[in-house]
Short mmCIF file of N, CA, C and O in Angstrom, two decimals:
data_model
loop_
_atom_site.label_atom_id
_atom_site.label_comp_id
_atom_site.label_asym_id
_atom_site.label_seq_id
_atom_site.Cartn_x
_atom_site.Cartn_y
_atom_site.Cartn_z
N UNK I 1 73.90 163.16 136.70
CA UNK I 1 75.12 162.77 137.38
C UNK I 1 74.95 161.33 137.88
O UNK I 1 73.94 160.98 138.46
N UNK I 2 75.95 160.55 137.64
CA UNK I 2 75.91 159.17 138.07
C UNK I 2 75.99 159.10 139.59
O UNK I 2 76.79 159.77 140.22
N UNK I 3 75.15 158.27 140.16
CA UNK I 3 75.05 158.20 141.62
C UNK I 3 76.20 157.44 142.27
O UNK I 3 76.28 157.39 143.48
N UNK I 4 77.06 156.86 141.48
CA UNK I 4 78.18 156.09 142.04
C UNK I 4 79.37 157.00 142.35
O UNK I 4 80.10 156.76 143.30
N UNK I 5 79.55 158.04 141.60
CA UNK I 5 80.77 158.81 141.70
C UNK I 5 80.78 159.81 142.84
O UNK I 5 81.84 160.17 143.33
N UNK I 6 79.64 160.29 143.29
CA UNK I 6 79.62 161.17 144.45
C UNK I 6 80.08 160.42 145.70
O UNK I 6 80.97 160.91 146.41
N UNK I 7 79.56 159.22 145.98
CA UNK I 7 80.10 158.47 147.12
C UNK I 7 81.56 158.07 146.94
O UNK I 7 82.30 157.94 147.91
N UNK I 8 81.98 157.88 145.69
CA UNK I 8 83.37 157.51 145.45
C UNK I 8 84.32 158.63 145.90
O UNK I 8 85.32 158.36 146.55
N UNK I 9 83.97 159.86 145.60
CA UNK I 9 84.78 160.98 146.06
C UNK I 9 84.76 161.14 147.56
O UNK I 9 85.70 161.66 148.16
N UNK I 10 83.69 160.68 148.20
CA UNK I 10 83.56 160.77 149.65
C UNK I 10 84.33 159.64 150.34
O UNK I 10 84.96 159.84 151.37
N UNK I 11 84.28 158.45 149.77
CA UNK I 11 84.82 157.27 150.44
C UNK I 11 86.31 157.05 150.17
O UNK I 11 87.02 156.55 151.04
N UNK I 12 86.79 157.43 149.01
CA UNK I 12 88.21 157.21 148.68
C UNK I 12 89.17 157.76 149.74
O UNK I 12 90.06 157.04 150.18
N UNK I 13 89.02 159.02 150.17
CA UNK I 13 89.94 159.53 151.20
C UNK I 13 89.78 158.86 152.56
O UNK I 13 90.70 158.85 153.36
N UNK I 14 88.59 158.30 152.82
CA UNK I 14 88.40 157.62 154.11
C UNK I 14 89.05 156.25 154.12
O UNK I 14 89.60 155.83 155.13
N UNK I 15 88.99 155.54 153.00
CA UNK I 15 89.55 154.19 152.94
C UNK I 15 91.06 154.22 152.75
O UNK I 15 91.79 153.51 153.43
N UNK I 16 91.51 155.04 151.83
CA UNK I 16 92.95 155.13 151.53
C UNK I 16 93.49 156.42 152.12
O UNK I 16 93.24 157.51 151.62
N UNK I 17 94.26 156.28 153.19
CA UNK I 17 94.73 157.46 153.92
C UNK I 17 95.77 158.26 153.14
O UNK I 17 96.02 159.41 153.47
N UNK I 18 96.37 157.66 152.12
CA UNK I 18 97.35 158.41 151.33
C UNK I 18 96.69 159.25 150.24
O UNK I 18 97.37 160.00 149.54
N UNK I 19 95.39 159.15 150.09
CA UNK I 19 94.67 159.97 149.11
C UNK I 19 93.98 161.10 149.86
O UNK I 19 92.86 160.96 150.32
N UNK I 20 94.66 162.19 150.00
CA UNK I 20 94.09 163.37 150.67
C UNK I 20 93.99 164.56 149.73
O UNK I 20 93.29 165.51 150.02
N UNK I 21 94.69 164.51 148.60
CA UNK I 21 94.70 165.63 147.66
C UNK I 21 93.57 165.47 146.65
O UNK I 21 93.25 164.36 146.21
N UNK I 22 92.98 166.59 146.28
CA UNK I 22 91.87 166.54 145.34
C UNK I 22 92.33 166.08 143.96
O UNK I 22 91.57 165.47 143.22
N UNK I 23 93.58 166.33 143.61
CA UNK I 23 94.10 165.88 142.31
C UNK I 23 94.05 164.37 142.17
O UNK I 23 93.69 163.85 141.13
N UNK I 24 94.41 163.67 143.22
CA UNK I 24 94.39 162.20 143.18
C UNK I 24 92.97 161.68 143.05
O UNK I 24 92.71 160.74 142.30
N UNK I 25 92.06 162.28 143.79
CA UNK I 25 90.66 161.85 143.73
C UNK I 25 90.07 162.13 142.36
O UNK I 25 89.36 161.28 141.80
N UNK I 26 90.36 163.28 141.80
CA UNK I 26 89.88 163.61 140.45
C UNK I 26 90.46 162.62 139.44
O UNK I 26 89.74 162.13 138.55
N UNK I 27 91.73 162.31 139.55
CA UNK I 27 92.37 161.38 138.62
C UNK I 27 91.74 159.99 138.69
O UNK I 27 91.45 159.37 137.66
N UNK I 28 91.49 159.50 139.90
CA UNK I 28 90.89 158.18 140.06
C UNK I 28 89.45 158.19 139.54
O UNK I 28 89.02 157.26 138.86
N UNK I 29 88.71 159.24 139.83
CA UNK I 29 87.34 159.35 139.32
C UNK I 29 87.31 159.43 137.81
O UNK I 29 86.45 158.82 137.16
N UNK I 30 88.25 160.17 137.23
CA UNK I 30 88.35 160.27 135.77
C UNK I 30 88.67 158.93 135.15
O UNK I 30 88.04 158.52 134.16
N UNK I 31 89.64 158.20 135.70
CA UNK I 31 90.01 156.90 135.15
C UNK I 31 88.87 155.89 135.27
O UNK I 31 88.63 155.11 134.33
N UNK I 32 88.16 155.91 136.38
CA UNK I 32 87.04 154.99 136.55
C UNK I 32 85.93 155.29 135.54
O UNK I 32 85.38 154.38 134.90
N UNK I 33 85.61 156.56 135.39
CA UNK I 33 84.56 156.95 134.45
C UNK I 33 84.98 156.67 133.01
O UNK I 33 84.18 156.19 132.20
N UNK I 34 86.23 156.95 132.69
CA UNK I 34 86.73 156.69 131.34
C UNK I 34 86.70 155.21 131.02
O UNK I 34 86.32 154.81 129.92
N UNK I 35 87.06 154.38 131.99
CA UNK I 35 87.04 152.93 131.74
C UNK I 35 85.62 152.44 131.51
O UNK I 35 85.39 151.57 130.66
N UNK I 36 84.65 152.98 132.22
CA UNK I 36 83.25 152.60 132.01
C UNK I 36 82.79 153.02 130.61
O UNK I 36 82.15 152.25 129.89
N UNK I 37 83.11 154.25 130.22
CA UNK I 37 82.71 154.73 128.90
C UNK I 37 83.38 153.93 127.78
O UNK I 37 82.74 153.61 126.78
N UNK I 38 84.65 153.61 127.96
CA UNK I 38 85.34 152.81 126.95
C UNK I 38 84.75 151.41 126.87
O UNK I 38 84.58 150.85 125.77
N UNK I 39 84.42 150.82 128.01
CA UNK I 39 83.80 149.50 128.01
C UNK I 39 82.46 149.54 127.29
O UNK I 39 82.12 148.63 126.53
N UNK I 40 81.67 150.58 127.53
CA UNK I 40 80.39 150.71 126.85
C UNK I 40 80.58 150.80 125.34
O UNK I 40 79.83 150.18 124.57
N UNK I 41 81.56 151.57 124.91
CA UNK I 41 81.83 151.71 123.48
C UNK I 41 82.28 150.40 122.85
O UNK I 41 81.77 150.00 121.79
N UNK I 42 83.22 149.73 123.49
CA UNK I 42 83.72 148.46 122.94
C UNK I 42 82.66 147.37 123.00
O UNK I 42 82.57 146.54 122.10
N UNK I 43 81.84 147.36 124.05
CA UNK I 43 80.76 146.37 124.14
C UNK I 43 79.75 146.59 123.02
O UNK I 43 79.26 145.62 122.43
N UNK I 44 79.45 147.85 122.73
CA UNK I 44 78.54 148.14 121.63
C UNK I 44 79.09 147.69 120.29
O UNK I 44 78.37 147.16 119.44
N UNK I 45 80.39 147.87 120.08
CA UNK I 45 81.02 147.41 118.84
C UNK I 45 81.05 145.89 118.77
O UNK I 45 80.82 145.30 117.71
N UNK I 46 81.34 145.25 119.88
CA UNK I 46 81.45 143.80 119.91
C UNK I 46 80.09 143.13 119.70
O UNK I 46 79.97 142.17 118.95
N UNK I 47 79.07 143.67 120.36
CA UNK I 47 77.73 143.11 120.22
C UNK I 47 77.14 143.46 118.85
O UNK I 47 76.38 142.69 118.28
N UNK I 48 77.52 144.59 118.32
CA UNK I 48 76.98 145.04 117.05
C UNK I 48 75.73 145.88 117.20
O UNK I 48 75.07 146.22 116.24
N UNK I 49 75.40 146.20 118.42
CA UNK I 49 74.23 147.01 118.71
C UNK I 49 74.60 147.96 119.83
O UNK I 49 75.05 147.54 120.89
N UNK I 50 74.42 149.24 119.60
CA UNK I 50 74.80 150.23 120.60
C UNK I 50 73.67 150.41 121.61
O UNK I 50 72.82 151.26 121.46
N UNK I 51 73.68 149.57 122.62
CA UNK I 51 72.64 149.63 123.64
C UNK I 51 72.88 150.74 124.65
O UNK I 51 71.98 151.14 125.36
N UNK I 52 74.09 151.23 124.74
CA UNK I 52 74.42 152.34 125.63
C UNK I 52 75.24 153.35 124.83
O UNK I 52 76.16 152.99 124.12
N UNK I 53 74.90 154.60 124.96
CA UNK I 53 75.62 155.65 124.24
C UNK I 53 76.85 156.07 125.03
O UNK I 53 76.79 156.26 126.25
N UNK I 54 77.95 156.21 124.34
CA UNK I 54 79.17 156.74 124.93
C UNK I 54 79.10 158.26 124.78
O UNK I 54 78.96 158.76 123.68
N UNK I 55 79.20 158.96 125.89
CA UNK I 55 78.99 160.40 125.86
C UNK I 55 80.02 161.10 126.73
O UNK I 55 80.29 160.66 127.86
N UNK I 56 80.58 162.17 126.23
CA UNK I 56 81.55 162.95 126.97
C UNK I 56 80.90 163.62 128.18
O UNK I 56 81.55 163.84 129.21
N UNK I 57 79.61 163.91 128.08
CA UNK I 57 78.91 164.51 129.21
C UNK I 57 78.91 163.58 130.42
O UNK I 57 79.01 164.04 131.56
N UNK I 58 78.78 162.28 130.18
CA UNK I 58 78.85 161.33 131.29
C UNK I 58 80.19 161.42 132.00
O UNK I 58 80.26 161.42 133.23
N UNK I 59 81.25 161.52 131.24
CA UNK I 59 82.59 161.62 131.81
C UNK I 59 82.73 162.90 132.64
O UNK I 59 83.21 162.86 133.78
N UNK I 60 82.25 164.00 132.11
CA UNK I 60 82.35 165.28 132.81
C UNK I 60 81.53 165.26 134.10
O UNK I 60 82.01 165.65 135.17
N UNK I 61 80.30 164.79 134.02
CA UNK I 61 79.44 164.79 135.21
C UNK I 61 79.89 163.78 136.25
O UNK I 61 79.71 163.99 137.45
N UNK I 62 80.46 162.67 135.82
CA UNK I 62 80.98 161.70 136.78
C UNK I 62 82.16 162.29 137.55
O UNK I 62 82.27 162.11 138.77
N UNK I 63 83.04 162.98 136.86
CA UNK I 63 84.18 163.62 137.54
C UNK I 63 83.66 164.74 138.45
O UNK I 63 84.16 164.90 139.58
N UNK I 64 82.67 165.47 138.01
CA UNK I 64 82.08 166.52 138.85
C UNK I 64 81.46 165.91 140.12
O UNK I 64 81.60 166.46 141.21
N UNK I 65 80.80 164.78 139.98
CA UNK I 65 80.24 164.09 141.14
C UNK I 65 81.33 163.65 142.11
O UNK I 65 81.16 163.73 143.33
N UNK I 66 82.46 163.19 141.57
CA UNK I 66 83.59 162.80 142.42
C UNK I 66 84.12 164.01 143.19
O UNK I 66 84.41 163.91 144.38
N UNK I 67 84.22 165.14 142.53
CA UNK I 67 84.72 166.37 143.18
C UNK I 67 83.75 166.82 144.27
O UNK I 67 84.17 167.18 145.38
N UNK I 68 82.45 166.78 143.99
CA UNK I 68 81.46 167.19 144.99
C UNK I 68 81.52 166.26 146.20
O UNK I 68 81.47 166.71 147.36
N UNK I 69 81.65 164.96 145.96
CA UNK I 69 81.79 164.01 147.07
C UNK I 69 83.03 164.29 147.90
O UNK I 69 83.00 164.21 149.13
N UNK I 70 84.14 164.62 147.24
CA UNK I 70 85.37 164.95 147.97
C UNK I 70 85.20 166.21 148.80
O UNK I 70 85.65 166.26 149.95
N UNK I 71 84.54 167.22 148.25
CA UNK I 71 84.33 168.46 148.99
C UNK I 71 83.42 168.23 150.20
O UNK I 71 83.65 168.81 151.27
N UNK I 72 82.42 167.40 150.06
CA UNK I 72 81.57 167.06 151.20
C UNK I 72 82.39 166.35 152.27
O UNK I 72 82.26 166.61 153.46
N UNK I 73 83.27 165.44 151.83
CA UNK I 73 84.14 164.74 152.79
C UNK I 73 85.04 165.73 153.53
O UNK I 73 85.23 165.63 154.74
N UNK I 74 85.59 166.70 152.80
CA UNK I 74 86.46 167.70 153.44
C UNK I 74 85.71 168.47 154.52
O UNK I 74 86.24 168.72 155.60
N UNK I 75 84.47 168.86 154.21
CA UNK I 75 83.68 169.60 155.20
C UNK I 75 83.34 168.73 156.41
O UNK I 75 83.46 169.16 157.55
N UNK I 76 82.91 167.51 156.17
CA UNK I 76 82.54 166.64 157.28
C UNK I 76 83.74 166.12 158.05
O UNK I 76 83.64 165.88 159.26
N UNK I 77 84.89 165.97 157.41
CA UNK I 77 86.08 165.48 158.09
C UNK I 77 86.49 166.40 159.23
O UNK I 77 86.78 165.93 160.34
N UNK I 78 86.51 167.67 158.98
CA UNK I 78 86.89 168.62 160.03
C UNK I 78 85.89 168.57 161.19
O UNK I 78 86.28 168.61 162.35
N UNK I 79 84.61 168.48 160.87
CA UNK I 79 83.58 168.40 161.91
C UNK I 79 83.73 167.11 162.72
O UNK I 79 83.68 167.14 163.95
N UNK I 80 83.90 165.99 162.04
CA UNK I 80 84.01 164.70 162.73
C UNK I 80 85.29 164.62 163.56
O UNK I 80 85.28 164.09 164.67
N UNK I 81 86.37 165.15 163.03
CA UNK I 81 87.64 165.14 163.77
C UNK I 81 87.56 166.03 165.00
O UNK I 81 88.03 165.66 166.08
N UNK I 82 86.96 167.18 164.85
CA UNK I 82 86.85 168.13 165.96
C UNK I 82 85.99 167.56 167.10
O UNK I 82 86.26 167.82 168.27
N UNK I 83 84.97 166.78 166.78
CA UNK I 83 84.07 166.22 167.80
C UNK I 83 84.43 164.79 168.18
O UNK I 83 83.63 164.10 168.81
N UNK I 84 85.62 164.34 167.82
CA UNK I 84 86.12 162.99 168.14
C UNK I 84 85.14 161.90 167.71
O UNK I 84 84.90 160.95 168.45
N UNK I 85 84.60 162.03 166.53
CA UNK I 85 83.67 161.02 166.02
C UNK I 85 84.34 160.06 165.06
O UNK I 85 83.73 159.08 164.65
N UNK I 86 85.59 160.33 164.70
CA UNK I 86 86.36 159.41 163.87
C UNK I 86 87.75 159.24 164.47
O UNK I 86 88.23 160.10 165.22
N UNK I 87 88.37 158.16 164.15
CA UNK I 87 89.72 157.90 164.61
C UNK I 87 90.68 158.38 163.52
O UNK I 87 90.58 157.96 162.37
N UNK I 88 91.57 159.25 163.90
CA UNK I 88 92.53 159.82 162.95
C UNK I 88 93.88 159.22 163.24
O UNK I 88 94.39 159.34 164.35
N UNK I 89 94.48 158.56 162.23
CA UNK I 89 95.82 158.01 162.43
C UNK I 89 96.84 159.13 162.29
O UNK I 89 96.70 160.02 161.49
N UNK I 90 97.88 159.03 163.05
CA UNK I 90 98.91 160.08 163.05
C UNK I 90 100.01 159.74 162.10
O UNK I 90 100.42 158.73 161.83
#
């Protein structure tokens, strides 16, 4: 699992207050991962040497990491809000 996508699922709802639904977070994680995989594929074609493999497993695990990060955020959000450790806008 890529180490970038777990924090992405955790940080997206904190930075953007309009992203509270898991569908939006999954969609953003999917688009980010897909763009990386497409860039790797096109870069390999452009260079003429496939230095990085484009793999569907990377896409799946990156989205899974985003979901896990979001679920961790959901669990910690309730704890932090209940103990007044974060500022919640109304």
